[in-house]
CSV table of C-alpha atoms in Angstrom, one decimal:
chain,number,residue,atom,x,y,z
A,1,UNK,CA,0.2,-0.1,-0.3
A,2,UNK,CA,1.3,3.3,-1.0
A,3,UNK,CA,2.3,5.2,1.9
A,4,UNK,CA,1.6,8.9,3.1
A,5,UNK,CA,3.6,10.8,5.6
A,6,UNK,CA,0.5,12.6,7.6
A,7,UNK,CA,2.0,16.0,9.7
A,8,UNK,CA,0.3,16.7,13.5
A,9,UNK,CA,0.9,20.3,13.7
A,10,UNK,CA,-1.5,21.2,16.7
A,11,UNK,CA,-3.1,24.5,16.4
A,12,UNK,CA,-1.4,26.5,13.6
A,13,UNK,CA,-2.5,30.5,12.6
A,14,UNK,CA,-4.7,30.1,9.2
A,15,UNK,CA,-1.7,32.6,7.4
A,16,UNK,CA,0.7,30.7,8.5
A,17,UNK,CA,-0.8,27.1,7.5
A,18,UNK,CA,-2.0,28.4,3.7
A,19,UNK,CA,1.7,29.8,3.4
A,20,UNK,CA,2.8,25.9,4.3
A,21,UNK,CA,0.6,24.6,2.0
A,22,UNK,CA,1.3,27.1,-1.0
A,23,UNK,CA,4.9,26.1,-0.5
A,24,UNK,CA,4.0,22.2,0.1
A,25,UNK,CA,1.7,22.1,-2.9
A,26,UNK,CA,4.5,23.7,-5.4
A,27,UNK,CA,6.8,21.4,-4.2
A,28,UNK,CA,4.8,18.3,-4.3
A,29,UNK,CA,4.3,19.8,-8.1
A,30,UNK,CA,7.5,20.2,-8.6
A,31,UNK,CA,8.1,16.6,-7.3
A,32,UNK,CA,10.4,17.6,-4.9
A,33,UNK,CA,7.9,16.0,-1.9
A,34,UNK,CA,6.0,12.9,-1.8
A,35,UNK,CA,2.0,13.2,-0.7
A,36,UNK,CA,1.4,14.6,2.4
A,37,UNK,CA,-1.7,14.8,4.7
A,38,UNK,CA,-1.5,17.5,7.1
A,39,UNK,CA,-3.9,17.6,9.9
A,40,UNK,CA,-4.2,20.5,12.5
A,41,UNK,CA,-6.8,23.2,14.2
A,42,UNK,CA,-7.2,26.7,13.3
A,43,UNK,CA,-8.1,29.3,16.2
A,44,UNK,CA,-10.5,31.1,15.1
A,45,UNK,CA,-10.8,32.6,11.2
A,46,UNK,CA,-13.1,33.3,8.5
A,47,UNK,CA,-12.1,32.2,5.2
A,48,UNK,CA,-13.9,33.0,1.6
A,49,UNK,CA,-13.4,31.0,-1.2
A,50,UNK,CA,-13.6,31.9,-4.7
A,51,UNK,CA,-17.1,32.1,-5.0
A,52,UNK,CA,-17.3,33.8,-1.9
A,53,UNK,CA,-19.3,37.3,-1.4
A,54,UNK,CA,-18.5,40.0,1.1
A,55,UNK,CA,-22.1,40.3,2.3
A,56,UNK,CA,-22.0,36.7,3.9
A,57,UNK,CA,-20.1,38.0,6.7
A,58,UNK,CA,-22.3,39.3,8.7
A,59,UNK,CA,-20.5,40.9,11.8
A,60,UNK,CA,-18.6,43.9,11.3
A,61,UNK,CA,-15.3,44.2,11.5
A,62,UNK,CA,-15.2,45.9,14.9
A,63,UNK,CA,-16.7,42.9,16.0
A,64,UNK,CA,-14.5,40.7,14.4
A,65,UNK,CA,-11.3,42.3,15.7
A,66,UNK,CA,-12.6,42.7,19.0
A,67,UNK,CA,-13.4,38.9,18.9
A,68,UNK,CA,-9.8,38.3,17.3
A,69,UNK,CA,-11.4,36.6,14.3
A,70,UNK,CA,-9.2,37.1,11.2
A,71,UNK,CA,-10.8,36.9,7.5
A,72,UNK,CA,-8.5,35.6,4.9
A,73,UNK,CA,-9.5,35.8,1.1
A,74,UNK,CA,-8.3,32.4,-0.1
A,75,UNK,CA,-8.1,30.2,-3.6
A,76,UNK,CA,-10.2,27.3,-3.0
A,77,UNK,CA,-13.7,26.2,-3.9
A,78,UNK,CA,-16.9,27.7,-2.5
A,79,UNK,CA,-18.1,30.5,-0.2
A,80,UNK,CA,-17.7,31.9,3.2
A,81,UNK,CA,-16.7,29.6,6.3
A,82,UNK,CA,-15.5,29.2,10.0
A,83,UNK,CA,-12.7,27.4,11.5
A,84,UNK,CA,-11.7,27.1,14.9
A,85,UNK,CA,-11.0,25.5,18.0
A,86,UNK,CA,-12.9,21.9,18.4
A,87,UNK,CA,-12.7,21.9,14.7
A,88,UNK,CA,-10.8,18.5,13.3
A,89,UNK,CA,-9.0,19.7,10.0
A,90,UNK,CA,-7.1,17.8,7.2
A,91,UNK,CA,-5.2,19.5,4.1
A,92,UNK,CA,-4.0,16.8,1.8
A,93,UNK,CA,-1.2,18.0,-0.7
A,94,UNK,CA,-1.7,15.0,-3.1
A,95,UNK,CA,-1.2,14.7,-6.4
A,96,UNK,CA,-3.9,13.2,-7.9
A,97,UNK,CA,-2.8,12.2,-10.8
A,98,UNK,CA,-1.3,9.1,-9.0
A,99,UNK,CA,-5.2,9.0,-7.9
A,100,UNK,CA,-7.2,8.3,-10.9
A,101,UNK,CA,-7.5,12.0,-11.8
A,102,UNK,CA,-10.7,12.3,-10.4
A,103,UNK,CA,-12.0,15.7,-8.9
A,104,UNK,CA,-15.4,14.5,-8.0
A,105,UNK,CA,-13.6,11.0,-6.2
A,106,UNK,CA,-11.5,12.4,-4.3
A,107,UNK,CA,-14.3,15.3,-3.0
A,108,UNK,CA,-16.6,12.3,-2.0
A,109,UNK,CA,-13.7,10.7,-0.1
A,110,UNK,CA,-13.3,13.7,1.9
A,111,UNK,CA,-17.0,13.8,2.7
A,112,UNK,CA,-16.5,9.8,3.0
A,113,UNK,CA,-13.7,10.3,5.8
A,114,UNK,CA,-15.8,13.0,7.7
A,115,UNK,CA,-18.9,10.3,7.6
A,116,UNK,CA,-17.1,7.4,8.9
A,117,UNK,CA,-16.1,9.8,12.3
A,118,UNK,CA,-19.4,11.0,12.6
A,119,UNK,CA,-20.4,7.2,12.5
A,120,UNK,CA,-17.9,6.0,15.0
A,121,UNK,CA,-19.4,8.6,17.4
A,122,UNK,CA,-22.7,7.5,16.4
A,123,UNK,CA,-23.8,9.7,14.4
A,124,UNK,CA,-25.2,9.3,11.3
A,125,UNK,CA,-24.6,12.3,9.0
A,126,UNK,CA,-25.3,12.4,4.9
A,127,UNK,CA,-24.8,14.1,1.7
A,128,UNK,CA,-26.9,16.7,0.0
A,129,UNK,CA,-26.7,16.4,-3.5
A,130,UNK,CA,-25.6,19.8,-4.9
A,131,UNK,CA,-24.3,20.6,-1.7
A,132,UNK,CA,-20.8,19.1,-1.1
A,133,UNK,CA,-20.2,19.0,2.6
A,134,UNK,CA,-21.8,16.4,5.6
A,135,UNK,CA,-25.2,17.3,7.0
A,136,UNK,CA,-27.8,16.4,9.6
A,137,UNK,CA,-30.5,17.8,8.1
A,138,UNK,CA,-30.3,21.4,7.1
A,139,UNK,CA,-27.2,21.9,9.8
A,140,UNK,CA,-23.4,21.5,8.3
A,141,UNK,CA,-21.6,19.2,10.1
A,142,UNK,CA,-18.4,19.1,7.7
A,143,UNK,CA,-17.0,21.0,4.8
A,144,UNK,CA,-15.3,20.7,1.9
A,145,UNK,CA,-12.8,22.9,0.1
A,146,UNK,CA,-10.0,22.1,-2.4
A,147,UNK,CA,-7.6,24.2,-4.5
A,148,UNK,CA,-5.9,22.1,-7.5
A,149,UNK,CA,-2.7,23.3,-9.6
A,150,UNK,CA,-1.2,20.6,-11.8
A,151,UNK,CA,-3.4,18.2,-10.4
A,152,UNK,CA,-1.5,19.0,-6.6
A,153,UNK,CA,-4.5,19.7,-4.1
A,154,UNK,CA,-4.2,22.0,-0.9
A,155,UNK,CA,-7.4,23.0,1.7
A,156,UNK,CA,-8.9,20.2,2.7
A,157,UNK,CA,-11.7,18.9,5.2
A,158,UNK,CA,-13.2,20.7,7.9
A,159,UNK,CA,-15.1,18.9,10.1
A,160,UNK,CA,-17.5,20.0,13.7
A,161,UNK,CA,-16.0,18.3,16.8
A,162,UNK,CA,-17.0,20.1,19.4
A,163,UNK,CA,-17.1,23.8,19.0
A,164,UNK,CA,-15.9,26.1,21.3
A,165,UNK,CA,-16.8,28.7,20.6
A,166,UNK,CA,-19.3,28.3,17.8
A,167,UNK,CA,-18.5,31.4,15.9
A,168,UNK,CA,-20.9,30.2,12.5
A,169,UNK,CA,-23.6,32.5,13.3
A,170,UNK,CA,-21.1,35.7,12.4
A,171,UNK,CA,-21.0,34.6,8.7
A,172,UNK,CA,-23.5,32.7,6.4
A,173,UNK,CA,-22.3,28.9,5.8
A,174,UNK,CA,-21.4,28.2,2.6
A,175,UNK,CA,-23.2,31.7,1.7
A,176,UNK,CA,-26.4,29.1,1.9
A,177,UNK,CA,-29.3,31.0,4.1
A,178,UNK,CA,-31.0,29.2,6.8
A,179,UNK,CA,-27.7,26.5,6.9
A,180,UNK,CA,-26.7,26.9,10.4
A,181,UNK,CA,-23.7,24.5,11.7
A,182,UNK,CA,-23.5,21.8,14.1
A,183,UNK,CA,-21.2,19.4,16.0
A,184,UNK,CA,-20.9,16.1,16.9
A,185,UNK,CA,-20.4,16.6,20.4
A,186,UNK,CA,-24.1,18.6,20.4
A,187,UNK,CA,-25.8,16.0,18.6
A,188,UNK,CA,-23.7,12.3,19.4
A,189,UNK,CA,-25.2,10.5,22.4
A,190,UNK,CA,-21.8,9.3,23.6
A,191,UNK,CA,-18.9,11.4,24.8
A,192,UNK,CA,-17.0,13.5,21.9
A,193,UNK,CA,-13.4,14.5,22.1
A,194,UNK,CA,-11.1,15.8,19.4
A,195,UNK,CA,-8.2,14.0,20.0
A,196,UNK,CA,-10.6,10.6,19.4
A,197,UNK,CA,-11.8,12.3,16.1
A,198,UNK,CA,-8.4,13.0,14.6
A,199,UNK,CA,-7.6,9.1,15.3
A,200,UNK,CA,-11.0,8.3,13.6
A,201,UNK,CA,-10.1,10.6,10.7
A,202,UNK,CA,-7.1,9.2,10.1
A,203,UNK,CA,-7.9,5.8,10.3
A,204,UNK,CA,-11.0,6.6,7.6
A,205,UNK,CA,-8.8,8.5,5.5
A,206,UNK,CA,-6.3,5.3,4.6
A,207,UNK,CA,-9.3,2.9,4.3
A,208,UNK,CA,-11.0,5.7,2.5
A,209,UNK,CA,-8.5,6.8,-0.2
A,210,UNK,CA,-6.7,2.9,0.3
A,211,UNK,CA,-3.0,4.9,1.6
A,212,UNK,CA,-1.0,3.7,4.4
A,213,UNK,CA,-0.3,7.2,6.9
A,214,UNK,CA,3.0,7.1,8.4
A,215,UNK,CA,4.3,9.8,11.2
A,216,UNK,CA,6.1,12.7,9.7
A,217,UNK,CA,9.2,13.8,11.3
A,218,UNK,CA,8.6,17.6,12.3
A,219,UNK,CA,12.4,18.6,11.3
A,220,UNK,CA,11.7,17.6,7.8
A,221,UNK,CA,8.4,19.4,7.5
A,222,UNK,CA,10.5,22.3,8.6
A,223,UNK,CA,12.9,21.8,5.9
A,224,UNK,CA,10.8,21.4,3.2
A,225,UNK,CA,8.9,24.5,4.3
A,226,UNK,CA,11.7,26.8,4.6
B,1,UNK,CA,-5.5,25.1,-31.2
B,2,UNK,CA,-7.1,25.5,-28.2
B,3,UNK,CA,-7.1,25.3,-24.4
B,4,UNK,CA,-10.2,23.0,-23.2
B,5,UNK,CA,-11.8,21.8,-20.3
B,6,UNK,CA,-9.4,19.0,-19.0
B,7,UNK,CA,-11.1,15.8,-18.5
B,8,UNK,CA,-11.8,15.4,-14.4
B,9,UNK,CA,-12.9,12.2,-13.8
B,10,UNK,CA,-16.8,12.1,-12.8
B,11,UNK,CA,-17.2,15.8,-13.2
B,12,UNK,CA,-19.4,16.5,-15.9
B,13,UNK,CA,-19.7,20.3,-15.9
B,14,UNK,CA,-17.4,23.1,-14.3
B,15,UNK,CA,-18.0,26.8,-13.9
B,16,UNK,CA,-15.9,29.4,-15.1
B,17,UNK,CA,-14.6,31.4,-12.5
B,18,UNK,CA,-12.0,34.0,-13.5
B,19,UNK,CA,-9.4,34.7,-16.3
B,20,UNK,CA,-6.0,35.0,-15.6
B,21,UNK,CA,-4.9,36.0,-19.0
B,22,UNK,CA,-7.0,38.1,-21.6
B,23,UNK,CA,-7.2,38.3,-25.6
B,24,UNK,CA,-4.3,39.1,-27.0
B,25,UNK,CA,-1.8,38.4,-23.8
B,26,UNK,CA,1.0,35.5,-24.9
B,27,UNK,CA,1.3,32.3,-22.6
B,28,UNK,CA,4.1,29.6,-22.3
B,29,UNK,CA,3.4,26.3,-21.9
B,30,UNK,CA,2.0,25.0,-18.2
B,31,UNK,CA,1.5,28.6,-17.5
B,32,UNK,CA,-2.2,29.3,-15.7
B,33,UNK,CA,-5.0,30.7,-17.6
B,34,UNK,CA,-8.0,30.2,-16.5
B,35,UNK,CA,-10.0,28.8,-12.9
B,36,UNK,CA,-12.9,26.6,-13.9
B,37,UNK,CA,-14.6,25.3,-10.2
B,38,UNK,CA,-17.0,21.9,-9.8
B,39,UNK,CA,-18.2,20.8,-6.4
B,40,UNK,CA,-16.3,22.9,-4.3
B,41,UNK,CA,-13.3,22.3,-6.1
B,42,UNK,CA,-11.3,25.2,-8.2
B,43,UNK,CA,-9.1,23.7,-10.6
B,44,UNK,CA,-6.3,25.7,-12.0
B,45,UNK,CA,-5.9,25.0,-16.4
B,46,UNK,CA,-2.8,25.6,-17.8
B,47,UNK,CA,-2.1,26.5,-21.1
B,48,UNK,CA,-1.1,23.3,-23.4
B,49,UNK,CA,1.5,24.7,-25.2
B,50,UNK,CA,2.5,28.5,-25.9
B,51,UNK,CA,1.2,30.9,-27.5
B,52,UNK,CA,-1.1,33.8,-27.7
B,53,UNK,CA,-4.6,33.5,-26.9
B,54,UNK,CA,-6.6,35.3,-29.6
B,55,UNK,CA,-9.9,34.2,-28.4
B,56,UNK,CA,-12.1,33.2,-25.0
B,57,UNK,CA,-15.0,31.6,-25.6
B,58,UNK,CA,-16.5,30.5,-22.2
B,59,UNK,CA,-16.5,33.5,-20.0
B,60,UNK,CA,-16.3,34.1,-16.3
B,61,UNK,CA,-19.3,32.5,-14.7
B,62,UNK,CA,-20.5,29.9,-17.6
B,63,UNK,CA,-20.7,26.4,-17.8
B,64,UNK,CA,-18.1,24.3,-20.2
B,65,UNK,CA,-17.8,20.4,-20.2
B,66,UNK,CA,-15.0,18.9,-20.0
B,67,UNK,CA,-13.3,18.6,-23.3
B,68,UNK,CA,-15.4,21.6,-24.6
B,69,UNK,CA,-12.8,24.7,-25.8
B,70,UNK,CA,-12.6,27.3,-23.3
B,71,UNK,CA,-10.1,30.1,-25.7
B,72,UNK,CA,-8.3,29.6,-29.2
B,73,UNK,CA,-4.3,29.5,-28.5
B,74,UNK,CA,-2.2,30.4,-31.8
B,75,UNK,CA,1.0,29.4,-31.7
B,76,UNK,CA,4.2,31.4,-32.2
């Protein structure tokens, strides 16, 4: 089975993770690094994808500043989303030419990983055709959004495990009025921990994508990102 | 010669997000020319060869299918 190096980065400011991903995407395109999976969390941040509209950020700038919430306009697909403590994030830096050259299958794989993590906590989430991500009725539990250049991916998935605080009300999630965000912890009938969710997500990713995840040495990563 | 929507697997349709190059501009082989989106994935379409973009066929906001020409490219 193909090995993929997985780096557990802990809490990383959004801008820092963005620069790291751009650098790694470039290196992957040049064939200088292998496929990689970054596992992390972000401090509170609002990000706006290529289809995002400024009016989908409901809170005025002074409120965001007071809350310490940054706003980043980024190259991923989709509209507005929120990232913050208690959310599980996976960013695959993958060359899709080695994984079937199928954009839809890749997005479906990211959704499947989140569905399996939810199921492991006893939560049966589902897809909404035409509205990528995973859902519980009209509540959004997990989001996807990627950017692909030269068939190499960046950005990825964000699963709401135990949002504290839940700052999604600051935005119109995905630009869809009436949609709210839910956390696994709110709907699961069993205790949910972010640490366990990360372990389950890695296990699910390995099974769904068909790769073996091996820990990536922090020193190796910092050499690449320098 | 044409710049076309690449085959992206099961993707049946993409939306043109933005042109990174305009009509009349010179491009290198492999240079990013246009961004398209499908299923919350942005895919950067690169020029298949060096040349000059003579005509953009699908504008931002419009949809196209894999294999469909997005622009005409005149080799140098």
